[in-house]
Short mmCIF file of C-alpha atoms in Angstrom, two decimals:
data_model
loop_
_atom_site.label_atom_id
_atom_site.label_comp_id
_atom_site.label_asym_id
_atom_site.label_seq_id
_atom_site.Cartn_x
_atom_site.Cartn_y
_atom_site.Cartn_z
CA UNK W 53 -18.14 18.88 11.82
CA UNK W 54 -14.67 19.85 12.92
CA UNK W 55 -13.13 18.93 9.76
CA UNK W 56 -13.41 20.06 5.94
CA UNK W 57 -15.18 17.61 3.97
CA UNK W 58 -12.31 16.64 1.79
CA UNK W 59 -13.74 13.07 1.79
CA UNK W 60 -16.55 14.11 -0.49
CA UNK W 61 -14.54 16.43 -2.74
CA UNK W 62 -13.37 14.78 -6.05
CA UNK W 63 -11.10 17.83 -6.35
CA UNK W 64 -9.15 17.14 -3.31
CA UNK W 65 -7.04 13.84 -3.15
CA UNK W 66 -4.27 15.35 -1.20
CA UNK W 67 -3.43 18.42 0.95
CA UNK W 68 0.19 19.40 1.74
CA UNK W 69 1.45 15.82 0.48
CA UNK W 70 4.90 15.87 -1.17
CA UNK W 71 4.84 14.47 -4.95
CA UNK W 72 4.89 10.86 -5.24
CA UNK W 73 8.53 9.69 -5.66
CA UNK W 74 10.44 6.50 -6.07
CA UNK W 75 10.81 4.34 -2.98
CA UNK W 76 14.09 4.59 -0.87
CA UNK W 77 15.33 4.93 2.45
CA UNK W 78 18.31 7.35 2.98
CA UNK W 79 21.16 6.93 5.30
CA UNK W 80 24.22 9.01 6.29
CA UNK W 81 26.33 6.48 4.68
CA UNK W 82 26.11 3.37 2.30
CA UNK W 83 24.05 0.73 3.85
CA UNK W 84 23.24 -2.30 1.67
CA UNK W 85 20.39 -3.87 3.84
CA UNK W 86 17.87 -1.13 3.92
CA UNK W 87 15.63 -3.15 1.56
CA UNK W 88 15.11 -5.87 4.07
CA UNK W 89 16.22 -3.94 7.47
CA UNK W 90 15.50 -0.13 6.71
CA UNK W 91 15.24 0.53 10.53
CA UNK W 92 18.99 0.14 10.46
CA UNK W 93 19.55 3.53 8.79
CA UNK W 94 20.25 6.35 11.02
CA UNK W 95 17.79 8.63 9.27
CA UNK W 96 14.86 6.31 9.76
CA UNK W 97 12.56 6.34 12.97
CA UNK W 98 9.55 3.83 12.92
CA UNK W 99 6.62 5.05 14.71
CA UNK W 100 4.62 1.77 14.78
CA UNK W 101 3.40 0.19 17.88
CA UNK W 102 0.41 0.79 20.40
CA UNK W 103 -1.43 4.07 19.64
CA UNK W 104 -4.33 5.77 21.66
CA UNK W 105 -7.63 5.11 19.74
CA UNK W 106 -11.22 6.02 19.94
CA UNK W 107 -13.88 4.72 17.59
CA UNK W 108 -17.16 6.73 16.37
CA UNK W 109 -19.85 5.27 14.38
CA UNK W 110 -20.34 8.48 12.54
CA UNK W 111 -17.99 11.43 11.76
CA UNK W 112 -20.87 13.75 13.23
CA UNK W 113 -20.39 11.96 16.59
CA UNK W 114 -16.70 13.34 16.85
CA UNK W 115 -16.97 16.67 18.60
CA UNK W 116 -13.59 16.61 20.69
CA UNK W 117 -10.74 18.46 19.37
CA UNK W 118 -8.56 15.53 20.23
CA UNK W 119 -5.65 16.82 17.92
CA UNK W 120 -5.02 19.87 20.19
CA UNK W 121 -1.61 19.65 21.78
CA UNK W 122 -3.22 19.98 25.41
CA UNK W 123 -6.10 17.23 24.94
CA UNK W 124 -6.55 14.46 27.72
CA UNK W 125 -6.53 11.14 26.29
CA UNK W 126 -6.77 8.88 29.33
CA UNK W 127 -10.33 7.27 28.58
CA UNK W 128 -8.84 6.23 24.85
CA UNK W 129 -8.22 2.45 24.10
CA UNK W 130 -5.00 1.15 22.68
CA UNK W 131 -4.85 -0.45 19.20
CA UNK W 132 -1.89 -1.63 17.17
CA UNK W 133 -0.64 0.47 14.23
CA UNK W 134 -0.59 -0.86 11.63
CA UNK W 135 -3.75 -2.73 11.88
CA UNK W 136 -7.50 -2.54 10.87
CA UNK W 137 -9.73 -1.53 13.61
CA UNK W 138 -12.19 -4.47 12.78
CA UNK W 139 -9.78 -6.96 13.95
CA UNK W 140 -10.02 -5.38 17.45
CA UNK W 141 -13.68 -5.23 18.02
CA UNK W 142 -14.53 -1.99 16.43
CA UNK W 143 -17.10 -1.77 13.72
CA UNK W 144 -17.91 -5.13 11.67
CA UNK W 145 -16.12 -6.88 8.77
CA UNK W 146 -17.86 -6.23 5.26
CA UNK W 147 -17.50 -8.27 2.21
CA UNK W 148 -18.34 -7.10 -1.24
CA UNK W 149 -18.22 -8.45 -4.68
CA UNK W 150 -20.36 -7.05 -7.44
CA UNK W 151 -22.11 -4.40 -5.52
CA UNK W 152 -20.72 -1.20 -3.87
CA UNK W 153 -20.49 -1.37 0.23
CA UNK W 154 -22.41 1.99 0.37
CA UNK W 155 -25.41 3.55 -1.51
CA UNK W 156 -24.55 4.54 -4.98
CA UNK W 157 -24.59 8.24 -4.69
CA UNK W 158 -20.97 9.58 -5.73
CA UNK W 159 -19.12 11.50 -4.69
CA UNK W 160 -21.28 11.34 -1.43
CA UNK W 161 -20.94 8.86 1.19
CA UNK W 162 -23.26 7.90 4.16
CA UNK W 163 -23.59 10.50 7.09
CA UNK W 164 -22.99 7.62 9.41
CA UNK W 165 -19.29 7.41 8.09
CA UNK W 166 -17.30 5.58 10.96
CA UNK W 167 -13.98 7.09 11.93
CA UNK W 168 -11.05 6.46 14.42
CA UNK W 169 -9.29 8.96 16.44
CA UNK W 170 -5.71 7.92 16.67
CA UNK W 171 -2.99 9.48 19.04
CA UNK W 172 0.72 8.59 19.38
CA UNK W 173 3.44 10.19 21.51
CA UNK W 174 7.05 9.68 20.51
CA UNK W 175 10.39 11.20 21.28
CA UNK W 176 12.23 12.94 18.49
CA UNK W 177 16.15 13.89 18.52
CA UNK W 178 17.18 16.49 15.87
CA UNK W 179 20.18 15.99 13.73
CA UNK W 180 22.11 19.04 12.52
CA UNK W 181 23.43 17.14 9.57
CA UNK W 182 19.73 16.36 8.66
CA UNK W 183 17.48 18.86 9.96
CA UNK W 184 14.57 18.23 7.76
CA UNK W 185 11.83 15.92 8.79
CA UNK W 186 9.17 13.90 6.68
CA UNK W 187 6.47 11.92 7.91
CA UNK W 188 5.33 8.81 5.77
CA UNK W 189 2.21 6.94 5.98
CA UNK W 190 2.61 3.72 3.50
CA UNK W 191 -1.14 2.96 3.60
CA UNK W 192 -4.36 4.36 5.41
CA UNK W 193 -8.00 3.14 4.44
CA UNK W 194 -9.78 5.01 3.18
CA UNK W 195 -8.68 8.65 3.95
CA UNK W 196 -6.94 10.47 6.88
CA UNK W 197 -6.37 14.04 8.37
CA UNK W 198 -2.96 14.51 10.36
CA UNK W 199 -1.96 16.96 12.97
CA UNK W 200 1.28 17.05 14.80
CA UNK W 201 1.80 18.71 18.16
CA UNK W 202 -1.76 20.65 17.51
CA UNK W 203 -0.70 21.88 14.05
CA UNK W 204 -2.55 20.72 11.07
CA UNK W 205 -0.26 18.84 8.79
CA UNK W 206 -2.51 17.58 5.74
CA UNK W 207 -4.99 15.19 4.52
CA UNK W 208 -4.57 12.35 1.89
CA UNK W 209 -6.37 9.47 0.35
CA UNK W 210 -5.64 6.61 -2.13
CA UNK W 211 -5.50 3.55 0.07
CA UNK W 212 -2.69 1.57 -1.13
CA UNK W 213 -0.23 4.70 -1.95
CA UNK W 214 2.28 6.33 0.34
CA UNK W 215 1.66 9.70 1.68
CA UNK W 216 4.43 11.96 2.61
CA UNK W 217 4.38 15.15 4.48
CA UNK W 218 7.23 17.46 5.73
CA UNK W 219 6.92 18.29 9.28
CA UNK W 220 10.27 20.16 9.78
CA UNK W 221 8.30 23.22 11.08
CA UNK W 222 6.00 21.58 13.43
CA UNK W 223 8.42 18.75 14.99
CA UNK W 224 10.27 19.48 18.15
CA UNK W 225 13.16 18.29 20.23
CA UNK W 226 11.97 15.77 22.61
CA UNK W 227 8.14 14.81 23.09
CA UNK W 228 5.75 14.87 20.22
CA UNK W 229 2.22 13.95 19.65
CA UNK W 230 0.71 12.76 16.65
CA UNK W 231 -2.90 13.00 15.76
CA UNK W 232 -4.43 11.05 12.96
CA UNK W 233 -8.35 10.87 11.96
CA UNK W 234 -9.21 7.98 9.82
CA UNK W 235 -12.62 7.76 7.91
CA UNK W 236 -13.89 4.60 6.51
CA UNK W 237 -15.58 5.90 3.57
CA UNK W 238 -14.67 8.80 1.10
CA UNK W 239 -15.20 9.46 -2.61
CA UNK W 240 -12.25 7.22 -3.43
CA UNK W 241 -14.37 4.30 -2.18
CA UNK W 242 -16.21 4.29 -5.39
CA UNK W 243 -12.94 3.91 -7.24
CA UNK W 244 -11.22 1.28 -4.91
CA UNK W 245 -14.48 -0.92 -4.60
CA UNK W 246 -13.30 -4.55 -5.44
CA UNK W 247 -14.21 -7.98 -4.41
CA UNK W 248 -12.60 -7.90 -1.08
CA UNK W 249 -13.10 -7.57 2.90
CA UNK W 250 -13.68 -3.92 3.71
CA UNK W 251 -11.09 -3.26 6.62
CA UNK W 252 -10.14 0.08 7.92
CA UNK W 253 -7.53 1.96 9.80
CA UNK W 254 -3.51 2.77 9.45
CA UNK W 255 -2.94 -0.36 7.43
CA UNK W 256 0.81 -0.18 6.80
CA UNK W 257 3.85 1.37 8.47
CA UNK W 258 4.20 4.95 9.72
CA UNK W 259 7.74 6.40 10.01
CA UNK W 260 9.92 9.60 10.01
CA UNK W 261 12.82 10.23 7.67
CA UNK W 262 15.52 12.77 8.66
CA UNK W 263 17.06 14.55 5.65
CA UNK W 264 19.73 17.37 4.84
CA UNK W 265 18.84 20.67 3.76
CA UNK W 266 18.83 19.83 -0.03
CA UNK W 267 17.93 16.14 -0.15
CA UNK W 268 17.67 14.06 -3.43
CA UNK W 269 13.87 14.17 -3.80
CA UNK W 270 13.37 11.47 -6.42
CA UNK W 271 15.13 9.42 -8.90
CA UNK W 272 14.31 7.21 -11.96
CA UNK W 273 16.50 4.70 -13.44
CA UNK W 274 16.47 3.33 -16.95
CA UNK W 275 18.69 0.38 -18.03
CA UNK W 276 19.56 -1.17 -21.52
CA UNK W 277 20.97 -4.61 -21.98
CA UNK W 278 24.01 -3.13 -23.90
CA UNK W 279 25.10 -2.12 -20.39
CA UNK W 280 24.07 1.87 -20.29
CA UNK W 281 22.44 2.95 -16.97
CA UNK W 282 20.78 6.29 -17.00
CA UNK W 283 19.84 7.93 -13.37
CA UNK W 284 17.57 11.01 -13.65
CA UNK W 285 17.40 12.77 -10.43
CA UNK W 286 15.32 15.70 -8.64
CA UNK W 287 18.21 17.36 -6.94
CA UNK W 288 19.50 20.93 -6.56
CA UNK W 289 23.00 19.69 -6.41
CA UNK W 290 25.34 17.13 -8.55
CA UNK W 291 25.54 13.79 -7.14
CA UNK W 292 27.89 10.81 -7.57
CA UNK W 293 26.31 7.65 -8.83
CA UNK W 294 28.54 4.35 -8.40
CA UNK W 295 27.57 0.75 -9.44
CA UNK W 296 28.80 -2.29 -7.92
CA UNK W 297 28.36 -5.94 -9.10
CA UNK W 298 27.09 -9.08 -6.79
CA UNK W 299 30.60 -9.55 -5.42
CA UNK W 300 30.80 -5.77 -4.40
CA UNK W 301 33.38 -4.80 -7.13
CA UNK W 302 32.98 -1.39 -8.48
CA UNK W 303 31.92 -1.56 -12.19
CA UNK W 304 30.95 1.97 -13.08
CA UNK W 305 30.61 5.48 -11.70
CA UNK W 306 29.64 9.15 -12.80
CA UNK W 307 28.61 12.35 -11.37
CA UNK W 308 25.64 13.96 -12.55
CA UNK W 309 25.19 16.85 -14.69
CA UNK W 310 22.48 19.41 -15.20
CA UNK W 311 19.50 18.13 -17.38
CA UNK W 312 16.83 19.99 -19.40
CA UNK W 313 14.29 17.47 -18.28
CA UNK W 314 11.26 19.60 -16.75
CA UNK W 315 10.88 17.23 -13.80
CA UNK W 316 14.39 15.78 -13.21
CA UNK W 317 16.95 18.50 -13.05
CA UNK W 318 20.07 16.33 -12.79
CA UNK W 319 21.12 13.07 -15.07
CA UNK W 320 23.85 10.57 -14.66
CA UNK W 321 24.94 8.10 -17.25
CA UNK W 322 27.08 4.99 -16.56
CA UNK W 323 28.50 2.45 -18.82
CA UNK W 324 28.90 -1.32 -17.69
CA UNK W 325 31.06 -3.65 -20.09
CA UNK W 326 29.23 -6.92 -20.73
CA UNK W 327 26.38 -6.60 -18.21
CA UNK W 328 24.79 -9.75 -16.39
CA UNK W 329 21.19 -9.55 -17.50
CA UNK W 330 18.33 -9.90 -15.04
CA UNK W 331 15.39 -12.63 -15.48
CA UNK W 332 13.14 -14.27 -13.15
CA UNK W 333 15.33 -17.54 -13.41
CA UNK W 334 18.63 -15.74 -12.50
CA UNK W 335 17.21 -12.31 -10.85
CA UNK W 336 21.10 -10.78 -10.95
CA UNK W 337 21.12 -7.25 -9.38
CA UNK W 338 23.68 -4.67 -9.05
CA UNK W 339 24.12 -2.32 -6.05
CA UNK W 340 23.56 1.40 -7.02
CA UNK W 341 24.95 4.12 -4.56
CA UNK W 342 23.74 7.70 -4.92
CA UNK W 343 26.25 9.85 -2.74
CA UNK W 344 24.62 13.41 -2.27
CA UNK W 345 25.63 16.25 0.12
CA UNK W 346 24.51 14.93 3.52
CA UNK W 347 22.98 11.59 2.81
CA UNK W 348 23.63 8.38 0.81
CA UNK W 349 20.90 6.38 -0.88
CA UNK W 350 21.59 2.57 -1.79
CA UNK W 351 19.54 0.66 -4.23
CA UNK W 352 19.25 -2.54 -6.46
CA UNK W 353 19.23 -2.45 -10.04
CA UNK W 354 18.94 -4.98 -12.78
CA UNK W 355 19.70 -4.84 -16.42
CA UNK W 356 16.65 -6.05 -18.57
CA UNK W 357 14.61 -4.86 -21.60
CA UNK W 358 11.01 -5.78 -21.98
CA UNK W 359 9.18 -5.60 -25.41
CA UNK W 360 5.96 -6.81 -27.07
CA UNK W 361 6.60 -8.24 -30.50
CA UNK W 362 3.64 -9.36 -32.11
CA UNK W 363 1.51 -9.52 -29.23
CA UNK W 364 4.14 -11.68 -27.40
CA UNK W 365 6.09 -10.30 -24.28
CA UNK W 366 9.70 -10.62 -24.53
CA UNK W 367 12.37 -10.42 -21.76
CA UNK W 368 15.91 -9.75 -23.04
CA UNK W 369 14.41 -11.03 -26.24
CA UNK W 370 13.07 -14.23 -24.90
CA UNK W 371 9.49 -14.90 -24.95
CA UNK W 372 7.80 -15.26 -21.35
CA UNK W 373 4.63 -16.30 -19.81
CA UNK W 374 3.26 -14.82 -16.50
CA UNK W 375 1.74 -16.88 -13.59
CA UNK W 376 0.45 -14.67 -10.78
CA UNK W 377 -2.62 -13.81 -8.75
CA UNK W 378 -4.30 -10.53 -7.81
CA UNK W 379 -3.01 -9.28 -4.36
CA UNK W 380 -4.19 -7.54 -1.38
CA UNK W 381 -2.40 -7.03 2.04
CA UNK W 382 -3.79 -9.99 3.90
CA UNK W 383 -2.98 -13.01 5.91
CA UNK W 384 -4.26 -16.70 5.44
CA UNK W 385 -5.37 -16.74 9.12
#
């Protein structure tokens, strides 16, 4: 065994991952299309594509230290990332409904635990205005270990959550090699079991973010229908928060100030006169721009309030009913 057994240790969900945060893509200036076209950001580098790959029917069959910097991988196959290896001839599809897909013996999983070794080379160009580098996996089933240029980066599980690692100290200018080991089963499998096809691999996007020395690490937005917008931030420095309506007219702005919140160190409060409220029939959104030293974050926000009154859900005071379905990342074909 060339890796620690984090995959059977309920006390280890992550190793070296950053705290969970709000989703956002920073840029050096305001960019309004980063929700739909995040690759337009000059601080975003997508690592999707054809990766080198080798499949093992058991983790115990993996003896090669494939993650070392000088490892020769000419015999490896190629596989798309994101993707699931069952769709490319490795392992087999498995559907489960009311039974676990593995023998019930938590937190342990079968010794014949299939795994896939991934390798990917990419070119990285350093940016003096954004010297820190963050590596994000948006979803891996079921758990994975990461190395960059032969240096162990970390471990993570929880399939449908992002895992973010700082790789500033092991990324280099020019050619880099990323190695990832994905296991089919882990102790989290017992929690994630549902009536679905069991599919395995790097199932969502992988990318790098370039960020300044002291970036905004997280933020949380609260709105009220009277027009108050409160933004709490994890930031070492004050930032400017501006709000624009759907016609790109400035409607409010404020600088953040120090907060006594134990998590969010800064807070900014904006007031909008007679805000247009959001609802499902008229999903009106404002554009929020956070200007921090060295980067800008652009996001969409809506003014709405949700309450439960006598067991009835009300949005902006109006009773609503929900229509929807359970969702997995899937395709009808």
